[in-house]
Tab-separated table of C-alpha atoms and ligand atoms in Angstrom:
chain	number	residue	atom	x	y	z
C	1	MET	CA	-10.885	58.096	200.411
C	2	GLU	CA	-12.356	58.059	203.800
C	3	GLN	CA	-9.720	56.735	206.413
C	4	GLU	CA	-10.778	57.225	210.397
C	5	SER	CA	-7.427	57.195	211.076
C	6	ASN	CA	-6.839	56.156	216.009
C	7	GLU	CA	-5.224	59.442	217.269
C	8	VAL	CA	-7.613	61.443	219.531
C	9	TYR	CA	-6.542	64.322	220.986
C	10	GLU	CA	-7.220	66.076	223.596
C	11	VAL	CA	-7.769	69.753	221.860
C	12	VAL	CA	-7.789	70.576	217.856
C	13	VAL	CA	-7.029	74.292	217.230
C	14	VAL	CA	-8.278	75.363	213.317
C	15	GLY	CA	-5.758	77.387	212.143
C	16	ALA	CA	-2.229	78.451	212.607
C	17	GLY	CA	-3.066	82.215	211.974
C	18	ILE	CA	-2.530	84.493	215.117
C	19	SER	CA	-5.825	83.054	217.085
C	20	GLY	CA	-5.164	79.718	216.844
C	21	LEU	CA	-1.027	79.650	217.782
C	22	ALA	CA	-1.890	82.327	220.158
C	23	THR	CA	-5.257	79.743	221.689
C	24	ALA	CA	-2.483	76.333	221.018
C	25	VAL	CA	0.145	78.425	223.407
C	26	ALA	CA	-2.460	79.421	226.245
C	27	LEU	CA	-3.367	75.709	226.095
C	28	THR	CA	0.618	74.703	226.042
C	29	ARG	CA	1.644	76.596	229.411
C	30	LEU	CA	-1.792	75.412	230.945
C	31	GLY	CA	-0.383	71.876	230.533
C	32	ILE	CA	-2.346	70.500	228.308
C	33	SER	CA	-0.503	68.469	225.141
C	34	ASN	CA	-2.455	66.212	223.984
C	35	ILE	CA	-3.194	69.122	221.379
C	36	ILE	CA	-3.082	70.107	217.101
C	37	VAL	CA	-3.601	72.741	215.335
C	38	LEU	CA	-4.605	71.938	212.247
C	39	GLU	CA	-2.988	74.923	209.170
C	40	LYS	CA	-4.739	74.082	205.612
C	41	SER	CA	-1.500	76.175	203.684
C	42	ASP	CA	1.421	74.201	203.577
C	43	GLY	CA	3.678	76.922	206.020
C	44	LEU	CA	2.900	79.791	208.382
C	45	ARG	CA	0.586	82.227	205.981
C	46	SER	CA	2.041	86.079	206.836
C	47	THR	CA	-0.558	88.184	204.227
C	48	GLY	CA	-1.001	91.661	205.150
C	49	THR	CA	2.695	92.479	205.561
C	50	ALA	CA	2.641	93.785	209.041
C	51	ILE	CA	0.199	94.460	211.752
C	52	THR	CA	-0.368	97.688	214.632
C	53	LEU	CA	0.142	95.830	217.939
C	54	LEU	CA	-2.332	98.354	221.392
C	55	PRO	CA	-0.839	97.818	224.490
C	56	ASN	CA	-3.778	95.227	225.252
C	57	ALA	CA	-2.259	92.882	223.359
C	58	TRP	CA	1.048	94.040	224.542
C	59	CYS	CA	-0.840	92.300	227.851
C	60	VAL	CA	-1.276	89.048	226.020
C	61	LEU	CA	1.129	88.642	224.940
C	62	ASP	CA	2.987	88.904	228.455
C	63	ALA	CA	0.699	86.710	229.476
C	64	LEU	CA	1.796	83.822	227.366
C	65	GLY	CA	5.900	84.980	227.491
C	66	VAL	CA	6.188	85.712	223.799
C	67	ALA	CA	6.312	90.112	224.226
C	68	HIS	CA	9.966	90.205	225.199
C	69	LYS	CA	10.646	88.268	221.532
C	70	LEU	CA	9.384	90.923	219.533
C	71	THR	CA	9.647	94.339	221.932
C	72	ASP	CA	13.661	92.881	221.268
C	73	LEU	CA	13.340	94.006	217.733
C	74	TYR	CA	10.496	96.444	217.518
C	75	ASP	CA	10.644	99.758	218.387
C	76	PRO	CA	7.630	101.521	220.048
C	77	TYR	CA	5.324	104.668	218.701
C	78	ASP	CA	4.119	107.489	220.539
C	79	LYS	CA	2.433	109.055	217.888
C	80	TRP	CA	-0.523	109.038	215.800
C	81	HIS	CA	-1.681	111.625	213.319
C	82	ILE	CA	-5.206	111.287	211.413
C	83	ILE	CA	-4.984	114.367	208.113
C	84	ASN	CA	-7.437	114.933	206.307
C	85	ILE	CA	-5.742	116.087	202.930
C	86	GLU	CA	-9.234	118.473	201.732
C	87	ASP	CA	-9.451	121.104	205.055
C	88	GLY	CA	-5.998	120.076	206.588
C	89	ASN	CA	-7.379	119.125	209.275
C	90	LYS	CA	-5.286	117.234	211.657
C	91	ARG	CA	-6.241	115.104	214.583
C	92	THR	CA	-3.491	113.125	217.164
C	93	PHE	CA	-3.554	110.297	219.152
C	94	THR	CA	-0.640	108.972	221.637
C	95	THR	CA	-1.124	105.451	221.424
C	96	SER	CA	0.351	104.408	224.982
C	97	GLY	CA	-2.082	102.774	227.148
C	98	THR	CA	-2.535	105.121	229.826
C	99	SER	CA	-4.957	103.599	232.918
C	100	LEU	CA	-3.127	99.676	232.315
C	101	ARG	CA	-1.338	97.991	234.929
C	102	ARG	CA	1.979	99.637	233.513
C	103	LYS	CA	2.754	101.980	230.757
C	104	ILE	CA	2.609	99.555	227.002
C	105	LYS	CA	3.569	101.877	224.401
C	106	VAL	CA	2.938	100.487	220.243
C	107	ARG	CA	4.375	99.207	218.243
C	108	VAL	CA	4.242	97.887	214.097
C	109	VAL	CA	5.541	94.591	213.788
C	110	HIS	CA	5.366	91.841	210.864
C	111	ARG	CA	3.075	89.309	210.790
C	112	LYS	CA	5.645	86.830	210.688
C	113	ALA	CA	7.326	87.464	213.347
C	114	LEU	CA	4.206	87.597	215.663
C	115	LEU	CA	3.483	84.565	213.673
C	116	GLU	CA	7.348	82.573	214.502
C	117	ALA	CA	7.293	83.837	218.180
C	118	LEU	CA	4.037	82.000	218.688
C	119	ALA	CA	4.566	78.631	217.170
C	120	THR	CA	8.727	78.685	218.341
C	121	GLU	CA	7.026	78.370	221.724
C	122	LEU	CA	5.048	75.245	220.893
C	123	PRO	CA	6.444	71.292	220.306
C	124	TYR	CA	7.560	70.350	217.597
C	125	GLY	CA	4.643	68.466	215.964
C	126	ILE	CA	1.822	70.602	216.589
C	127	ILE	CA	0.998	72.427	213.552
C	128	ARG	CA	0.210	70.007	211.165
C	129	PHE	CA	0.548	72.184	207.485
C	130	SER	CA	-1.806	70.864	204.881
C	131	SER	CA	-3.887	69.974	206.862
C	132	GLN	CA	-7.774	70.866	205.647
C	133	LEU	CA	-10.494	70.644	208.312
C	134	ILE	CA	-13.573	70.264	205.605
C	135	SER	CA	-16.177	69.095	208.798
C	136	ILE	CA	-16.751	68.189	211.745
C	137	LYS	CA	-19.195	65.380	211.908
C	138	SER	CA	-23.330	65.831	213.197
C	139	GLU	CA	-23.869	62.410	214.284
C	140	SER	CA	-20.247	62.954	216.261
C	141	ILE	CA	-22.220	64.548	218.879
C	142	LYS	CA	-23.754	61.861	220.199
C	143	ASP	CA	-20.772	59.969	220.225
C	144	LEU	CA	-21.029	58.766	223.833
C	145	GLU	CA	-17.756	58.795	224.102
C	146	GLY	CA	-17.560	62.682	224.030
C	147	LEU	CA	-15.320	63.339	221.444
C	148	ASN	CA	-16.135	65.148	218.069
C	149	TYR	CA	-15.009	63.502	214.601
C	150	LEU	CA	-12.927	66.026	211.809
C	151	LEU	CA	-13.625	65.592	208.135
C	152	LEU	CA	-9.658	66.270	207.269
C	153	GLU	CA	-9.248	66.857	203.239
C	154	ASP	CA	-6.946	63.775	202.674
C	155	GLY	CA	-9.856	61.772	204.141
C	156	THR	CA	-8.310	60.835	207.410
C	157	THR	CA	-10.873	61.208	210.276
C	158	ILE	CA	-9.321	62.740	213.307
C	159	LYS	CA	-11.163	62.494	216.763
C	160	THR	CA	-11.672	65.362	220.096
C	161	LYS	CA	-12.977	66.247	222.397
C	162	ALA	CA	-12.513	69.508	222.435
C	163	VAL	CA	-12.400	72.126	218.702
C	164	ILE	CA	-11.944	75.079	219.067
C	165	GLY	CA	-12.007	77.133	215.799
C	166	CYS	CA	-10.183	79.844	214.715
C	167	ASP	CA	-10.199	79.425	210.884
C	168	GLY	CA	-10.674	82.785	209.657
C	169	VAL	CA	-13.493	84.385	208.559
C	170	HIS	CA	-14.046	81.855	205.763
C	171	SER	CA	-14.185	79.694	209.474
C	172	ARG	CA	-16.080	76.423	208.599
C	173	VAL	CA	-16.093	75.594	212.248
C	174	ALA	CA	-18.732	78.853	212.060
C	175	GLN	CA	-20.410	77.920	209.516
C	176	TRP	CA	-21.370	74.278	210.964
C	177	LEU	CA	-22.361	76.152	213.993
C	178	GLY	CA	-24.891	78.137	211.913
C	179	LEU	CA	-23.466	82.011	212.407
C	180	PRO	CA	-24.591	84.691	209.952
C	181	LYS	CA	-22.526	84.700	206.988
C	182	PRO	CA	-19.921	87.851	207.509
C	183	ILE	CA	-21.066	90.682	205.415
C	184	SER	CA	-19.446	93.165	202.758
C	185	SER	CA	-18.550	96.344	204.402
C	186	GLY	CA	-17.592	97.709	200.897
C	187	ARG	CA	-14.293	98.439	201.102
C	188	SER	CA	-11.099	96.747	200.718
C	189	ALA	CA	-7.539	97.097	201.363
C	190	ILE	CA	-3.956	97.304	199.857
C	191	ARG	CA	-1.328	96.057	202.215
C	192	ALA	CA	2.957	96.370	200.875
C	193	LEU	CA	6.177	96.442	202.163
C	194	ALA	CA	8.055	99.540	201.542
C	195	VAL	CA	11.965	98.400	201.110
C	196	PHE	CA	15.149	101.956	201.178
C	197	PRO	CA	17.919	99.538	201.623
C	198	ASP	CA	19.680	103.115	202.385
C	199	GLY	CA	17.392	103.912	204.969
C	200	HIS	CA	13.839	105.850	205.285
C	201	GLY	CA	14.418	108.857	207.246
C	202	PHE	CA	11.009	108.590	208.112
C	203	PRO	CA	9.897	109.490	212.212
C	204	ASN	CA	8.829	106.197	214.522
C	205	GLU	CA	5.159	107.797	213.617
C	206	TYR	CA	2.466	106.206	212.104
C	207	ARG	CA	0.352	108.485	209.908
C	208	THR	CA	-3.277	108.179	208.281
C	209	TYR	CA	-4.438	110.441	205.649
C	210	LEU	CA	-7.681	110.730	203.774
C	211	ASP	CA	-9.836	112.214	201.915
C	212	ASN	CA	-13.523	113.035	202.122
C	213	LYS	CA	-14.815	110.831	199.140
C	214	GLY	CA	-13.425	107.379	201.782
C	215	ILE	CA	-9.252	107.067	200.375
C	216	LYS	CA	-7.466	106.171	203.600
C	217	VAL	CA	-3.797	105.854	203.392
C	218	GLY	CA	-1.415	104.995	206.130
C	219	PHE	CA	2.210	104.018	206.930
C	220	VAL	CA	4.586	103.510	209.816
C	221	PRO	CA	8.424	102.420	210.299
C	222	LEU	CA	8.499	99.194	210.616
C	223	ASN	CA	12.372	100.075	211.469
C	224	LYS	CA	14.344	101.695	209.365
C	225	THR	CA	14.806	100.570	206.083
C	226	GLU	CA	11.441	99.022	205.616
C	227	LEU	CA	7.694	100.633	206.512
C	228	TYR	CA	4.698	99.330	205.779
C	229	TRP	CA	1.459	100.952	204.036
C	230	TYR	CA	-2.106	100.888	202.789
C	231	VAL	CA	-5.003	102.432	201.388
C	232	ILE	CA	-8.527	101.657	202.427
C	233	HIS	CA	-10.968	102.410	199.598
C	234	LYS	CA	-14.709	101.294	198.004
C	235	THR	CA	-14.684	97.836	196.394
C	236	SER	CA	-15.325	98.109	192.797
C	237	THR	CA	-16.012	95.291	190.455
C	238	ALA	CA	-12.743	96.087	188.237
C	239	ASP	CA	-10.119	95.621	191.458
C	240	SER	CA	-7.607	93.775	189.965
C	241	GLN	CA	-4.959	91.783	192.598
C	242	ASP	CA	-2.201	92.151	189.841
C	243	PRO	CA	0.105	93.048	192.095
C	244	ASP	CA	2.193	95.975	189.392
C	245	GLN	CA	-1.579	96.961	187.957
C	246	ILE	CA	-1.999	97.723	192.034
C	247	LEU	CA	0.971	99.917	192.394
C	248	GLN	CA	0.298	101.889	189.246
C	249	GLU	CA	-3.189	102.012	190.430
C	250	VAL	CA	-2.135	103.936	193.406
C	251	ILE	CA	-0.361	105.940	192.368
C	252	GLU	CA	-2.111	107.494	189.692
C	253	ASN	CA	-4.775	107.981	192.265
C	254	MET	CA	-3.199	109.786	194.508
C	255	GLN	CA	-1.294	111.918	192.338
C	256	ALA	CA	-5.106	112.987	191.341
C	257	ARG	CA	-6.145	113.354	194.074
C	258	ASN	CA	-3.222	115.144	195.714
C	259	PHE	CA	-2.037	113.135	198.379
C	260	PRO	CA	1.811	113.954	200.341
C	261	ASP	CA	5.034	113.463	198.017
C	262	ASP	CA	5.787	111.629	201.214
C	263	VAL	CA	3.276	108.378	200.616
C	264	LEU	CA	4.120	108.905	196.872
C	265	THR	CA	7.826	107.991	197.705
C	266	VAL	CA	6.456	105.387	200.446
C	267	VAL	CA	3.938	103.591	197.872
C	268	LYS	CA	7.036	104.326	195.010
C	269	HIS	CA	9.606	102.093	197.330
C	270	SER	CA	7.046	98.882	197.179
C	271	ASP	CA	8.701	95.541	197.239
C	272	PRO	CA	5.866	93.608	194.518
C	273	SER	CA	5.791	90.378	196.122
C	274	SER	CA	4.216	92.657	199.231
C	275	VAL	CA	1.380	93.708	197.699
C	276	THR	CA	-1.991	92.273	198.136
C	277	ARG	CA	-6.027	93.626	198.230
C	278	ALA	CA	-8.304	91.969	200.196
C	279	PRO	CA	-11.776	93.670	200.782
C	280	LEU	CA	-12.409	94.186	204.043
C	281	LEU	CA	-15.982	92.153	205.886
C	282	LEU	CA	-17.463	92.310	209.338
C	283	ARG	CA	-19.951	90.333	211.128
C	284	THR	CA	-22.713	92.674	212.118
C	285	PRO	CA	-22.740	93.543	216.048
C	286	TRP	CA	-26.011	92.553	216.603
C	287	ASP	CA	-24.754	88.918	214.867
C	288	ILE	CA	-21.731	88.367	217.413
C	289	LEU	CA	-24.329	88.951	220.747
C	290	PHE	CA	-27.201	86.904	219.659
C	291	CYS	CA	-25.433	83.796	218.032
C	292	ARG	CA	-24.580	80.716	219.451
C	293	ALA	CA	-21.582	80.074	218.658
C	294	HIS	CA	-20.534	76.719	220.269
C	295	CYS	CA	-21.974	73.190	220.856
C	296	TRP	CA	-20.580	70.587	222.410
C	297	ASN	CA	-17.621	71.052	222.610
C	298	VAL	CA	-16.997	72.857	219.977
C	299	THR	CA	-16.242	76.748	219.390
C	300	VAL	CA	-15.036	79.642	217.090
C	301	ALA	CA	-12.019	82.126	218.015
C	302	GLY	CA	-10.697	85.126	216.862
C	303	ASP	CA	-11.594	86.349	212.935
C	304	ALA	CA	-14.151	83.301	212.964
C	305	LEU	CA	-15.897	84.847	215.415
C	306	HIS	CA	-15.309	88.508	215.572
C	307	PRO	CA	-15.152	89.426	211.552
C	308	MET	CA	-14.689	92.628	211.983
C	309	THR	CA	-13.141	96.082	209.766
C	310	PRO	CA	-9.318	96.999	210.659
C	311	ASP	CA	-10.643	101.475	211.576
C	312	MET	CA	-9.571	100.019	214.772
C	313	ALA	CA	-6.148	98.124	214.541
C	314	GLN	CA	-8.508	95.669	216.822
C	315	GLY	CA	-9.780	92.332	214.834
C	316	GLY	CA	-5.746	90.697	215.856
C	317	CYS	CA	-5.548	92.194	219.354
C	318	THR	CA	-9.030	91.082	220.418
C	319	SER	CA	-7.964	87.765	218.586
C	320	LEU	CA	-4.545	87.368	221.322
C	321	GLU	CA	-7.191	88.464	223.829
C	322	ASP	CA	-9.391	85.240	222.592
C	323	ALA	CA	-6.359	82.813	223.581
C	324	VAL	CA	-6.705	83.810	227.210
C	325	VAL	CA	-10.140	84.609	228.251
C	326	LEU	CA	-10.403	80.923	226.494
C	327	ALA	CA	-7.686	78.925	227.812
C	328	ARG	CA	-9.072	81.005	231.493
C	329	ASN	CA	-13.142	79.851	231.648
C	330	VAL	CA	-12.582	76.768	229.588
C	331	PHE	CA	-9.236	74.296	230.270
C	332	SER	CA	-8.225	75.509	233.511
C	333	GLY	CA	-9.532	72.765	235.388
C	334	THR	CA	-8.748	68.705	235.516
C	335	GLU	CA	-11.711	68.412	233.229
C	336	ILE	CA	-13.107	70.459	230.117
C	337	SER	CA	-15.360	72.900	231.456
C	338	GLU	CA	-18.839	72.929	229.335
C	339	SER	CA	-19.814	76.032	230.765
C	340	GLY	CA	-16.467	77.272	230.160
C	341	PHE	CA	-17.636	77.818	227.021
C	342	ALA	CA	-21.176	79.761	227.837
C	343	ARG	CA	-18.385	82.603	230.104
C	344	TYR	CA	-15.827	83.010	227.975
C	345	LEU	CA	-18.100	83.747	224.694
C	346	ARG	CA	-20.185	86.105	227.027
C	347	GLU	CA	-16.544	87.649	227.845
C	348	ARG	CA	-16.304	88.633	224.283
C	349	GLN	CA	-19.183	88.924	222.165
C	350	ARG	CA	-19.949	92.348	224.140
C	351	ARG	CA	-16.472	93.505	223.990
C	352	THR	CA	-15.845	92.339	219.902
C	353	ALA	CA	-19.302	93.262	219.618
C	354	CYS	CA	-19.213	97.173	219.979
C	355	LEU	CA	-15.534	96.741	218.487
C	356	THR	CA	-16.579	95.392	215.383
C	357	GLY	CA	-19.874	98.375	215.413
C	358	SER	CA	-16.820	100.939	216.118
C	359	ALA	CA	-14.066	100.332	213.711
C	360	TYR	CA	-17.011	99.981	210.537
C	361	LEU	CA	-18.804	103.658	212.025
C	362	ALA	CA	-14.747	104.575	212.475
C	363	GLY	CA	-14.480	104.293	209.134
C	364	TRP	CA	-17.236	104.422	207.458
C	365	THR	CA	-17.394	106.453	204.440
C	366	PRO	CA	-20.700	108.008	201.955
C	367	GLN	CA	-22.580	105.256	200.045
C	368	ASP	CA	-23.337	105.704	195.981
C	369	ASN	CA	-26.503	107.118	195.690
C	370	ARG	CA	-28.277	107.423	198.950
C	371	PRO	CA	-27.992	111.740	199.815
C	372	ILE	CA	-29.849	112.183	202.409
C	373	LEU	CA	-28.206	108.768	204.827
C	374	ASN	CA	-25.161	109.836	203.954
C	375	TRP	CA	-25.901	113.482	204.603
C	376	PHE	CA	-27.245	112.002	208.048
C	377	MET	CA	-24.750	109.834	208.961
C	378	GLY	CA	-21.773	112.262	207.777
C	379	LEU	CA	-23.007	114.606	210.374
C	380	PHE	CA	-22.952	112.173	213.290
C	381	ILE	CA	-20.002	111.203	212.561
C	382	GLN	CA	-18.592	114.476	212.794
C	383	LYS	CA	-19.780	116.116	215.694
C	384	ILE	CA	-20.441	112.690	217.366
C	385	PHE	CA	-19.304	109.620	216.989
C	386	ASN	CA	-15.460	111.078	216.498
C	387	ARG	CA	-15.600	113.304	218.933
C	388	LEU	CA	-17.507	112.099	222.181
C	389	VAL	CA	-17.729	108.183	221.278
C	390	PHE	CA	-14.336	107.132	219.743
C	391	PRO	CA	-12.081	108.750	221.920
C	392	ARG	CA	-14.002	106.489	224.367
C	393	ILE	CA	-14.030	103.216	222.569
C	394	ARG	CA	-10.474	103.284	221.727
C	395	ARG	CA	-9.019	103.310	225.947
C	396	TYR	CA	-11.531	100.723	226.065
C	397	ALA	CA	-10.379	98.962	223.145
C	398	ILE	CA	-6.655	99.418	224.207
C	399	CYS	CA	-6.891	99.403	228.685
C	400	TYR	CA	-7.602	96.182	228.370
C	401	ASP	CA	-5.628	93.587	230.204
C	402	CYS	CA	-6.489	90.296	229.842
C	403	GLY	CA	-5.212	89.207	233.076
C	404	ASP	CA	-2.721	86.332	233.722
C	405	LEU	CA	-3.191	82.450	233.379
C	406	PRO	CA	-3.593	80.183	235.805
C	407	THR	CA	-0.619	78.786	237.740
C	408	VAL	CA	0.174	75.895	235.570
C	409	MET	CA	-1.430	72.481	236.770
C	410	GLN	CA	-0.950	68.819	235.262
C	411	LYS	CA	-3.399	68.216	233.594
C	412	LYS	CA	-5.295	64.051	232.362
C	413	SER	CA	-3.909	63.552	228.794
C	414	VAL	CA	-6.903	61.537	226.378
L	501	FAD	C1	-6.458	95.473	205.593
L	501	FAD	C2	-6.054	94.720	207.089
L	501	FAD	C3	-5.145	95.339	208.386
L	501	FAD	C4	-5.853	94.594	209.325
L	501	FAD	N1	-4.694	96.251	210.515
L	501	FAD	C5	-4.350	94.927	211.543
L	501	FAD	C6	-4.187	95.458	213.028
L	501	FAD	O1	-3.498	96.987	212.010
L	501	FAD	N2	-4.208	94.960	213.927
L	501	FAD	C7	-4.936	94.486	214.716
L	501	FAD	O2	-5.988	94.003	215.596
L	501	FAD	N3	-5.607	93.830	213.835
L	501	FAD	C8	-6.124	94.144	212.745
L	501	FAD	N4	-6.609	93.391	210.807
L	501	FAD	C9	-7.210	92.043	211.485
L	501	FAD	C10	-5.891	90.930	212.139
L	501	FAD	O3	-5.703	90.821	210.022
L	501	FAD	C11	-7.144	89.684	211.627
L	501	FAD	O4	-8.271	89.652	212.786
L	501	FAD	C12	-5.822	88.265	212.297
L	501	FAD	O5	-5.687	87.985	211.731
L	501	FAD	C13	-7.099	87.188	212.204
L	501	FAD	O6	-6.480	85.726	213.158
L	501	FAD	P1	-6.925	84.705	213.208
L	501	FAD	O7	-6.012	84.092	213.244
L	501	FAD	O8	-8.229	84.471	213.742
L	501	FAD	O9	-7.543	84.634	210.838
L	501	FAD	P2	-6.171	84.847	209.784
L	501	FAD	O10	-4.907	85.507	209.987
L	501	FAD	O11	-7.318	84.771	208.717
L	501	FAD	O12	-6.191	82.585	210.619
L	501	FAD	C14	-6.451	81.751	210.242
L	501	FAD	C15	-5.607	80.677	209.619
L	501	FAD	O13	-6.923	79.031	209.189
L	501	FAD	C16	-6.081	78.620	207.883
L	501	FAD	N5	-7.703	78.051	208.526
L	501	FAD	C17	-8.752	78.471	207.228
L	501	FAD	N6	-9.822	77.530	206.519
L	501	FAD	C18	-9.061	76.975	207.082
L	501	FAD	C19	-9.302	75.603	207.715
L	501	FAD	N7	-11.048	74.356	206.786
L	501	FAD	N8	-8.395	74.435	207.785
L	501	FAD	C20	-7.788	74.625	208.566
L	501	FAD	N9	-6.834	75.418	208.212
L	501	FAD	C21	-7.601	76.880	208.052
L	501	FAD	C22	-5.816	79.719	208.297
L	501	FAD	O14	-5.228	78.946	206.530
L	501	FAD	C23	-5.420	80.610	208.279
L	501	FAD	O15	-3.597	80.622	208.948
L	501	FAD	C24	-6.559	93.363	210.185
L	501	FAD	C25	-7.035	92.903	209.021
L	501	FAD	C26	-7.272	93.822	207.826
L	501	FAD	C27	-7.968	93.041	206.223
């Protein structure tokens, strides 16, 4: 049964993932205290094991005052090797963001550690677990007090001045705003943690192996005993979700395709409880660029706005950027700025549309039954995109510094 609650918030953030927590931290740094974060799960969700944080993400974490919590725990790595196992071609990238105001190194961190680093910056009780947003009541737009009414799964309705949908790729807030649905990239990712209790002995470098049939396998140490690994492959209707079957399938495929022994060793040390498989979705660059992603004081951030394939490791990094840019444009005055939403989106839509398109091309794989398209795309990607475009876009991605948040000022509560 629907029950209207008397609670009125200045801001409700929907989703306690990377984007939602970073947004909440940015807002509390600006002195906004009347805020809650709704999370449908009963705790922080860290599906996917680990995440690569490139220099642009570290600038955000620095601006939010949480970077030190992670840099103390994780060693940086400086080299990323991409090796084609069919022709032996090897490309090596240096991972530091050299044109940033300081040289920042890349680190891969446990997702759980990142979420906890952000969550522990928030006052107790701000995150409300087991609270799923079902809908935003459209009639609330006409409310003379300018409040939005949010309906939760348990039947409660809460009122708020602003809603930031950080509820991921299947965002309810994005649906309410009328954003086009994300599409399938035709690929899926398997991710897991490999554990070597006596030490793995691998150098602190990122390695990605590719074949010409669209399989990509990568691994990187997280510390002396744990490595994060992933496989990206074409999606099939027969894809199992059972961790033991997934592991067996990966091992058999790697043996059949002659992937190097070191990858097999890593996969064989997997913790089965960490193994997951998910389809890779994206919103097309033109949908990101031209969608109207705010209405009244409601908007979206993170994957809810710009889901992208992980081929440039930018989904989470750009979700972090959104938090600071949103807070600065919309919430740094004494009142919530409606024109600030438009400024926030202008800034974010251009950048994330470009990165989403580039990530898709960087991970493009030949399509079945389309030989002419495959030939043309293969040529374009090898001769033009990989050589001329990708290095520039990568610099554009990682050498972005979101800047600082404005100094704290006293905010009015509703
Ligand atoms: C295989 C793979 C590898 C990746 N690797 C990288 C990488 O190395 N580097 C990088 O930067 N990015 C990477 N990404 C992308 C990154 O994981 C995402 O961009 C990032 O997690 C997005 O964060 P988010 O908070 O927007 O969404 P999510 O992480 O999906 O969080 C959304 C949260 O909202 C909650 N929620 C959803 N609906 C509701 C609702 N109705 N009510 C309340 N709560 C709700 C969910 O439970 C969840 O906690 C990768 C992605 C994949 C798939």
